[in-house]
Short mmCIF file of C-alpha atoms in Angstrom, two decimals:
data_model
loop_
_atom_site.label_atom_id
_atom_site.label_comp_id
_atom_site.label_asym_id
_atom_site.label_seq_id
_atom_site.Cartn_x
_atom_site.Cartn_y
_atom_site.Cartn_z
CA MET A 135 6.24 -60.87 41.72
CA VAL A 136 2.54 -60.43 41.22
CA ARG A 137 1.30 -60.96 37.65
CA ILE A 138 -1.91 -59.42 36.70
CA PRO A 139 -3.35 -60.24 33.34
CA ALA A 140 -5.04 -57.26 31.75
CA GLY A 141 -8.09 -59.09 30.32
CA ASN A 142 -7.31 -58.82 26.68
CA PRO A 143 -3.88 -59.33 25.13
CA GLN A 144 -3.33 -55.69 24.38
CA PRO A 145 -0.18 -53.55 25.25
CA ALA A 146 -0.49 -51.79 28.66
CA ARG A 147 0.41 -48.11 27.81
CA SER A 148 0.36 -46.48 31.31
CA LEU A 149 0.37 -47.53 35.01
CA MET A 150 -0.74 -45.90 38.20
CA LEU A 151 0.46 -48.14 41.18
CA THR A 152 -1.87 -47.68 44.07
CA SER A 153 -4.67 -50.01 43.31
CA LEU A 154 -3.37 -50.81 39.79
CA ARG A 155 -4.90 -48.90 36.90
CA THR A 156 -3.75 -49.70 33.47
CA CYS A 157 -4.87 -48.24 30.07
CA GLU A 158 -4.86 -50.39 27.18
CA ARG A 159 -5.42 -50.58 23.30
CA ASP A 160 -8.84 -52.20 24.05
CA ARG A 161 -10.26 -48.67 24.84
CA ALA A 162 -10.75 -49.40 28.56
CA VAL A 163 -9.10 -48.64 31.80
CA HIS A 164 -8.65 -51.59 34.07
CA LEU A 165 -8.53 -51.35 37.80
CA SER A 166 -7.02 -54.43 39.52
CA ARG A 167 -5.70 -55.26 43.06
CA ALA A 168 -2.03 -54.52 43.03
CA ILE A 169 -1.11 -55.79 46.51
CA PRO A 170 -2.77 -58.93 47.86
CA ASN A 171 -4.46 -58.88 51.28
CA SER A 172 -2.04 -61.41 52.82
CA SER A 173 0.03 -61.42 55.93
CA ASN A 174 2.76 -63.03 53.84
CA ALA A 175 3.70 -59.87 51.91
CA SER A 176 6.76 -61.63 50.20
CA SER A 177 4.85 -64.47 48.55
CA ALA A 178 4.00 -64.21 44.92
CA VAL A 179 0.22 -64.50 44.05
CA GLU A 180 -1.77 -64.15 40.80
CA THR A 181 -4.95 -62.13 40.43
CA THR A 182 -7.12 -63.55 37.66
CA SER A 183 -9.59 -60.71 37.14
CA PRO A 184 -9.63 -56.98 37.55
CA ILE A 185 -11.79 -55.21 40.03
CA GLN A 186 -13.47 -53.05 37.62
CA LYS A 187 -13.35 -52.00 33.97
CA TYR A 188 -13.97 -48.44 32.77
CA GLU A 189 -15.19 -47.90 29.27
CA ALA A 190 -16.05 -44.60 27.33
CA HIS A 191 -13.21 -44.07 24.95
CA GLY A 192 -13.72 -44.84 21.26
CA TYR A 193 -9.93 -45.54 20.58
CA SER A 194 -6.92 -46.65 22.47
CA VAL A 195 -6.37 -45.17 25.94
CA LEU A 196 -2.93 -43.75 26.11
CA ASP A 197 -2.56 -42.36 29.44
CA VAL A 198 -4.10 -42.25 32.97
CA ALA A 199 -3.71 -40.24 36.10
CA VAL A 200 -5.04 -40.59 39.67
CA THR A 201 -5.94 -37.92 42.25
CA ALA A 202 -4.15 -38.18 45.55
CA ASP A 203 -7.24 -39.55 47.30
CA ASN A 204 -7.73 -42.32 44.74
CA ALA A 205 -11.34 -41.20 44.28
CA ARG A 206 -10.93 -39.95 40.67
CA PHE A 207 -8.85 -40.53 37.67
CA ALA A 208 -8.35 -38.87 34.39
CA SER A 209 -7.85 -40.81 30.99
CA VAL A 210 -6.82 -39.58 27.64
CA GLY A 211 -6.63 -41.47 24.18
CA GLY A 212 -6.67 -41.76 20.49
CA ASP A 213 -10.23 -40.25 20.16
CA ARG A 214 -8.89 -36.81 21.18
CA LEU A 215 -10.97 -36.79 24.46
CA VAL A 216 -10.10 -36.22 28.04
CA PHE A 217 -12.34 -38.04 30.56
CA LEU A 218 -12.66 -37.48 34.36
CA TRP A 219 -13.98 -40.59 36.12
CA ASP A 220 -15.39 -41.27 39.62
CA VAL A 221 -13.86 -44.47 40.67
CA GLU A 222 -16.42 -45.85 42.99
CA GLN A 223 -19.38 -44.85 40.69
CA GLY A 224 -17.63 -46.30 37.71
CA GLY A 225 -18.72 -43.48 35.23
CA THR A 226 -17.37 -40.30 33.90
CA VAL A 227 -18.17 -36.96 35.47
CA ARG A 228 -16.50 -34.74 32.82
CA ARG A 229 -15.70 -34.95 29.27
CA TRP A 230 -13.47 -32.45 27.42
CA SER A 231 -12.87 -32.25 23.53
CA GLY A 232 -10.65 -29.37 23.00
CA HIS A 233 -7.78 -31.31 21.32
CA ASN A 234 -7.50 -31.79 17.55
CA ALA A 235 -5.51 -34.97 17.51
CA ARG A 236 -4.84 -37.87 19.82
CA VAL A 237 -3.95 -37.02 23.46
CA GLU A 238 -0.78 -38.67 24.70
CA ALA A 239 -0.47 -37.40 28.38
CA VAL A 240 -2.40 -36.39 31.34
CA GLN A 241 -1.70 -35.20 34.85
CA PHE A 242 -3.63 -33.62 37.82
CA ALA A 243 -2.68 -30.18 39.33
CA GLY A 244 -4.01 -27.49 41.54
CA ASP A 245 -5.30 -27.52 45.06
CA GLY A 246 -7.22 -30.79 45.73
CA ASP A 247 -6.31 -31.97 42.28
CA SER A 248 -8.86 -29.54 40.79
CA VAL A 249 -7.12 -29.07 37.61
CA VAL A 250 -6.31 -31.54 34.74
CA VAL A 251 -3.49 -31.03 32.34
CA SER A 252 -3.44 -32.81 28.91
CA GLY A 253 -0.95 -33.00 26.16
CA SER A 254 -1.59 -33.76 22.66
CA ALA A 255 -0.30 -34.66 19.15
CA ASP A 256 -1.81 -31.44 18.01
CA THR A 257 1.19 -29.92 19.74
CA THR A 258 -0.70 -28.18 22.48
CA ILE A 259 -1.16 -28.69 26.28
CA ASN A 260 -4.69 -27.81 27.64
CA VAL A 261 -5.44 -26.94 31.23
CA TRP A 262 -9.01 -27.93 32.36
CA ASP A 263 -10.87 -26.79 35.47
CA THR A 264 -12.73 -29.91 37.16
CA ARG A 265 -14.96 -27.65 39.15
CA SER A 266 -16.38 -25.85 36.11
CA ASN A 267 -19.07 -26.94 33.73
CA SER A 268 -17.32 -25.34 30.79
CA HIS A 269 -16.06 -27.60 28.06
CA LYS A 270 -13.24 -25.12 27.02
CA PRO A 271 -9.78 -25.11 28.56
CA ILE A 272 -8.81 -22.37 30.89
CA GLN A 273 -5.38 -22.16 29.41
CA THR A 274 -3.64 -23.43 26.24
CA LEU A 275 0.15 -23.85 25.95
CA ALA A 276 1.23 -23.92 22.38
CA GLU A 277 4.95 -23.79 22.36
CA ALA A 278 5.68 -27.29 21.23
CA GLY A 279 6.53 -27.89 17.54
CA ASP A 280 5.41 -31.62 17.55
CA THR A 281 3.55 -34.15 19.63
CA VAL A 282 3.41 -33.38 23.45
CA SER A 283 4.30 -37.02 24.51
CA SER A 284 4.79 -36.62 28.30
CA LEU A 285 3.75 -34.42 31.22
CA HIS A 286 4.60 -34.24 34.87
CA VAL A 287 3.14 -31.72 37.17
CA HIS A 288 5.27 -30.77 40.22
CA MET A 289 3.13 -28.91 42.77
CA GLY A 290 5.89 -27.82 45.20
CA THR A 291 7.48 -25.67 42.49
CA TYR A 292 4.03 -24.77 40.68
CA SER A 293 5.40 -26.16 37.37
CA ILE A 294 4.42 -28.26 34.43
CA ALA A 295 7.20 -30.29 32.77
CA SER A 296 6.49 -31.47 29.28
CA GLY A 297 8.41 -33.54 26.75
CA SER A 298 7.78 -33.23 23.00
CA TYR A 299 8.85 -35.17 19.90
CA ASP A 300 10.48 -31.84 18.68
CA GLY A 301 13.18 -32.87 20.95
CA ARG A 302 12.63 -30.31 23.72
CA ALA A 303 11.88 -30.58 27.33
CA ARG A 304 9.89 -27.56 28.52
CA VAL A 305 9.21 -26.59 31.99
CA TYR A 306 6.37 -24.01 32.56
CA ASP A 307 6.64 -22.08 35.86
CA VAL A 308 2.95 -21.30 36.46
CA ARG A 309 3.47 -18.97 39.40
CA MET A 310 6.17 -16.87 37.60
CA GLY A 311 4.66 -17.12 34.04
CA ARG A 312 8.14 -18.25 32.80
CA THR A 313 9.09 -21.11 30.40
CA THR A 314 12.51 -22.70 30.17
CA VAL A 315 13.47 -25.05 27.32
CA ASP A 316 16.16 -27.78 26.92
CA MET A 317 17.07 -28.95 23.56
CA LEU A 318 17.93 -32.57 23.30
CA ALA A 319 18.00 -33.17 19.55
CA HIS A 320 15.98 -36.42 19.76
CA PRO A 321 12.26 -36.95 20.32
CA VAL A 322 11.37 -36.94 24.02
CA THR A 323 9.26 -39.84 25.17
CA SER A 324 9.18 -39.36 29.02
CA ILE A 325 9.79 -36.71 31.50
CA ARG A 326 9.74 -36.71 35.30
CA CYS A 327 10.70 -34.26 37.96
CA SER A 328 12.71 -35.28 41.27
CA ALA A 329 10.92 -35.07 44.46
CA ASP A 330 12.28 -31.58 45.19
CA GLY A 331 11.70 -30.42 41.59
CA ASN A 332 15.41 -29.57 40.89
CA VAL A 333 16.10 -32.26 38.31
CA LEU A 334 14.46 -33.46 35.34
CA LEU A 335 14.50 -37.01 34.15
CA VAL A 336 14.21 -37.06 30.20
CA SER A 337 14.01 -40.07 28.00
CA THR A 338 14.60 -39.81 24.28
CA LEU A 339 14.69 -42.02 21.19
CA ASP A 340 18.36 -42.25 20.90
CA GLY A 341 18.16 -44.80 23.77
CA ARG A 342 19.43 -42.43 26.37
CA ILE A 343 17.85 -41.33 29.63
CA ARG A 344 19.35 -37.89 30.95
CA MET A 345 19.24 -36.18 34.35
CA LEU A 346 19.21 -32.47 33.81
CA ASP A 347 19.62 -29.62 36.31
CA ARG A 348 16.40 -27.76 36.06
CA SER A 349 17.90 -24.43 36.80
CA ASP A 350 20.60 -24.31 33.96
CA GLY A 351 19.93 -27.42 31.93
CA LYS A 352 23.33 -29.01 32.79
CA LEU A 353 23.68 -32.74 32.13
CA LEU A 354 24.08 -34.47 35.52
CA LYS A 355 23.88 -38.05 34.36
CA ALA A 356 23.16 -40.17 31.48
CA PHE A 357 21.83 -43.81 31.42
CA GLY A 358 21.53 -46.26 28.60
CA ASN A 359 23.50 -47.29 25.48
CA ASP A 360 27.21 -47.98 26.53
CA ASP A 361 26.22 -47.38 30.16
CA SER A 362 24.21 -50.65 30.07
CA LEU A 363 27.48 -52.40 29.83
CA LYS A 364 29.05 -51.01 33.01
CA GLN A 365 30.02 -53.32 35.62
CA SER A 366 27.78 -52.97 38.79
CA SER A 367 29.15 -52.67 42.20
CA ALA A 368 28.28 -56.22 42.79
CA GLY A 369 30.49 -57.37 39.98
CA ILE A 370 27.58 -58.52 37.70
CA GLN A 371 27.85 -57.94 34.12
CA PRO A 372 24.21 -57.67 32.90
CA LYS A 373 23.47 -59.32 29.41
CA PRO A 374 20.51 -57.22 28.12
CA LEU A 375 21.23 -53.92 26.55
CA TYR A 376 18.86 -50.90 27.06
CA ARG A 377 17.01 -50.03 23.86
CA ASN A 378 14.55 -47.22 23.17
CA SER A 379 14.66 -46.24 19.46
CA GLU A 380 11.03 -46.51 18.23
CA LEU A 381 8.42 -46.30 20.97
CA ARG A 382 7.38 -44.16 23.85
CA ILE A 383 8.76 -45.70 27.02
CA ARG A 384 8.15 -44.21 30.53
CA SER A 385 11.00 -43.72 32.88
CA VAL A 386 10.69 -42.88 36.67
CA PHE A 387 12.66 -42.15 39.79
CA ALA A 388 12.43 -44.75 42.60
CA GLN A 389 13.60 -45.34 46.09
CA GLY A 390 13.59 -41.72 47.31
CA ASP A 391 15.04 -40.54 43.99
CA ALA A 392 18.20 -42.87 44.30
CA VAL A 393 17.26 -45.15 41.45
CA VAL A 394 16.11 -44.67 37.90
CA LEU A 395 13.69 -47.36 36.51
CA SER A 396 12.85 -47.81 32.89
CA GLY A 397 11.26 -50.22 30.51
CA SER A 398 12.93 -51.06 27.12
CA GLU A 399 12.43 -52.51 23.65
CA SER A 400 13.84 -55.99 22.75
CA GLU A 401 16.49 -56.47 19.95
CA LYS A 402 14.28 -56.75 16.85
CA GLU A 403 16.69 -58.99 14.84
CA ASP A 404 16.43 -61.58 17.66
CA ARG A 405 12.97 -63.28 17.55
CA GLY A 406 13.51 -65.00 20.84
CA ALA A 407 14.65 -61.67 22.61
CA GLU A 408 12.66 -60.26 25.50
CA ALA A 409 12.35 -56.85 26.87
CA SER A 410 13.74 -55.86 30.38
CA VAL A 411 13.12 -53.49 33.02
CA PHE A 412 16.49 -51.52 33.86
CA ALA A 413 17.32 -50.15 37.17
CA TRP A 414 20.37 -47.55 37.56
CA ASP A 415 22.03 -46.04 40.54
CA VAL A 416 21.48 -42.39 40.28
CA LEU A 417 24.91 -41.27 41.72
CA SER A 418 27.24 -43.78 39.96
CA GLY A 419 25.19 -44.44 36.85
CA GLU A 420 25.74 -48.12 37.05
CA VAL A 421 23.23 -50.76 36.33
CA LEU A 422 21.92 -52.08 39.47
CA ALA A 423 19.64 -54.89 37.87
CA THR A 424 17.90 -55.90 34.72
CA VAL A 425 14.67 -57.82 35.13
CA PRO A 426 13.44 -59.79 32.04
CA ALA A 427 9.74 -59.30 31.35
CA GLY A 428 9.24 -62.97 30.20
CA LYS A 429 8.95 -64.84 26.98
CA GLY A 430 7.08 -63.19 24.23
CA VAL A 431 7.35 -59.65 25.72
CA LYS A 432 8.95 -57.37 23.10
CA VAL A 433 8.40 -54.14 24.88
CA VAL A 434 8.01 -52.89 28.50
CA SER A 435 6.40 -49.51 27.58
CA CYS A 436 5.84 -48.17 31.10
CA VAL A 437 6.83 -48.54 34.76
CA ALA A 438 5.45 -47.12 38.06
CA TRP A 439 7.04 -46.99 41.56
CA ASN A 440 5.08 -46.95 44.80
CA GLU A 441 7.14 -45.45 47.43
CA LYS A 442 4.98 -46.50 50.32
CA GLY A 443 4.69 -50.00 49.29
CA ARG A 444 8.25 -50.30 48.19
CA CYS A 445 7.07 -51.96 44.94
CA TRP A 446 7.23 -51.37 41.25
CA ALA A 447 5.25 -52.43 38.21
CA GLY A 448 5.94 -52.82 34.56
CA GLY A 449 3.46 -52.74 31.77
CA CYS A 450 4.13 -55.14 28.78
CA SER A 451 3.37 -55.59 25.23
CA ASP A 452 1.61 -58.85 25.76
CA GLY A 453 -1.08 -57.01 27.84
CA SER A 454 0.33 -58.18 31.20
CA VAL A 455 1.35 -56.16 34.21
CA LYS A 456 3.99 -57.44 36.49
CA ILE A 457 4.59 -56.15 39.97
CA TYR A 458 7.79 -56.69 41.98
CA ARG A 459 8.43 -56.27 45.72
#
C-alpha cells in the first residue's frame, strides 16, 4: 500500500491513476507520485508531498480527466467552469464557462483527445473543441431531467455514457446520432463502459451497482446490499456491508473487466465505523475482498484502476489517497 496525503484534510473527489491526480475541496488539483521509483515494487512507501499543485478554480474541484499522453488534463467544479491544463507548464490553456450550475463530470474524447465533454447540475452535457478559441460548446445535450453526475466516453463505439440524478443512464451514439435510455428508478452516481463497450456499470443511491447489457438494457448482474453477504469462493465471510445511499461514489471495472471495484459509505449510526473498498467477481457476483480504508474514514468516494501497473487507488473523506498493489 502506498499512502499519499493530499496536503489539506479535504475529501478526494476524483482520481486518475497514472501519476496520481486528485481533485479536492481545497479548490486545487494535486499531482503526486503514485508508484515509487524502487526496484522492490512490493514494498510500501509513503510520499509526503505532491509533485505539483494546480490552482485556478474558485470552488471545490469535482472531477478530473487526463489525456492519453498525460500532457494535459481537464478539471471541473463548483464554480461552473471547465479548465484545460498543461501538466508541464502548470497553467490553464483553455477556460470554458457555458454551464449554469456546478460541473460534476468531465471526460476527453475525439482524435488525439481534442474534445472535452462536461456534465453539469444544470442538466446539460457540453462538448468543447480544444483546438478552437471559441468559448462556446460545439454541442449541448439536454435530455437529462436532473444533475448529470457521471460521464464515460468509449472511443471504440463513438459513444458518450452519462448518468443522472433523474435515475436514467443514457448512451449517446455520436456516429449514428442515436440515444438509448435505461431507467433505474434511483439517482445514478457513477457510470462506466466495459472495454468492448457492450456493458454498462451503473451505481445508484439504493446501494446497488448494476451491470447492464448496452444493446437492450438487460440486467446482467447486480452487486451490493444482500450480495455483500455472499460467501466468497475462499470461504471468507466479509464483515463490512456495502453502503451507498447519500453521496456520489465512483465504481470501475478492473483486471480486464473481470472485477468490479467501488468505494462505500460507513454506517452512520456507528461512530467507530470505517468505510471500505469492495471488489466483486463479475461472473459470480461474489465479494472477492473488502479493504478497510482506515480509522476515521467515513467515505471512500472514488476508486481508480491502472491496468498496466496492476494497482488501484481509493480517495478518502479524510483527504488521503491509498494505493494498493
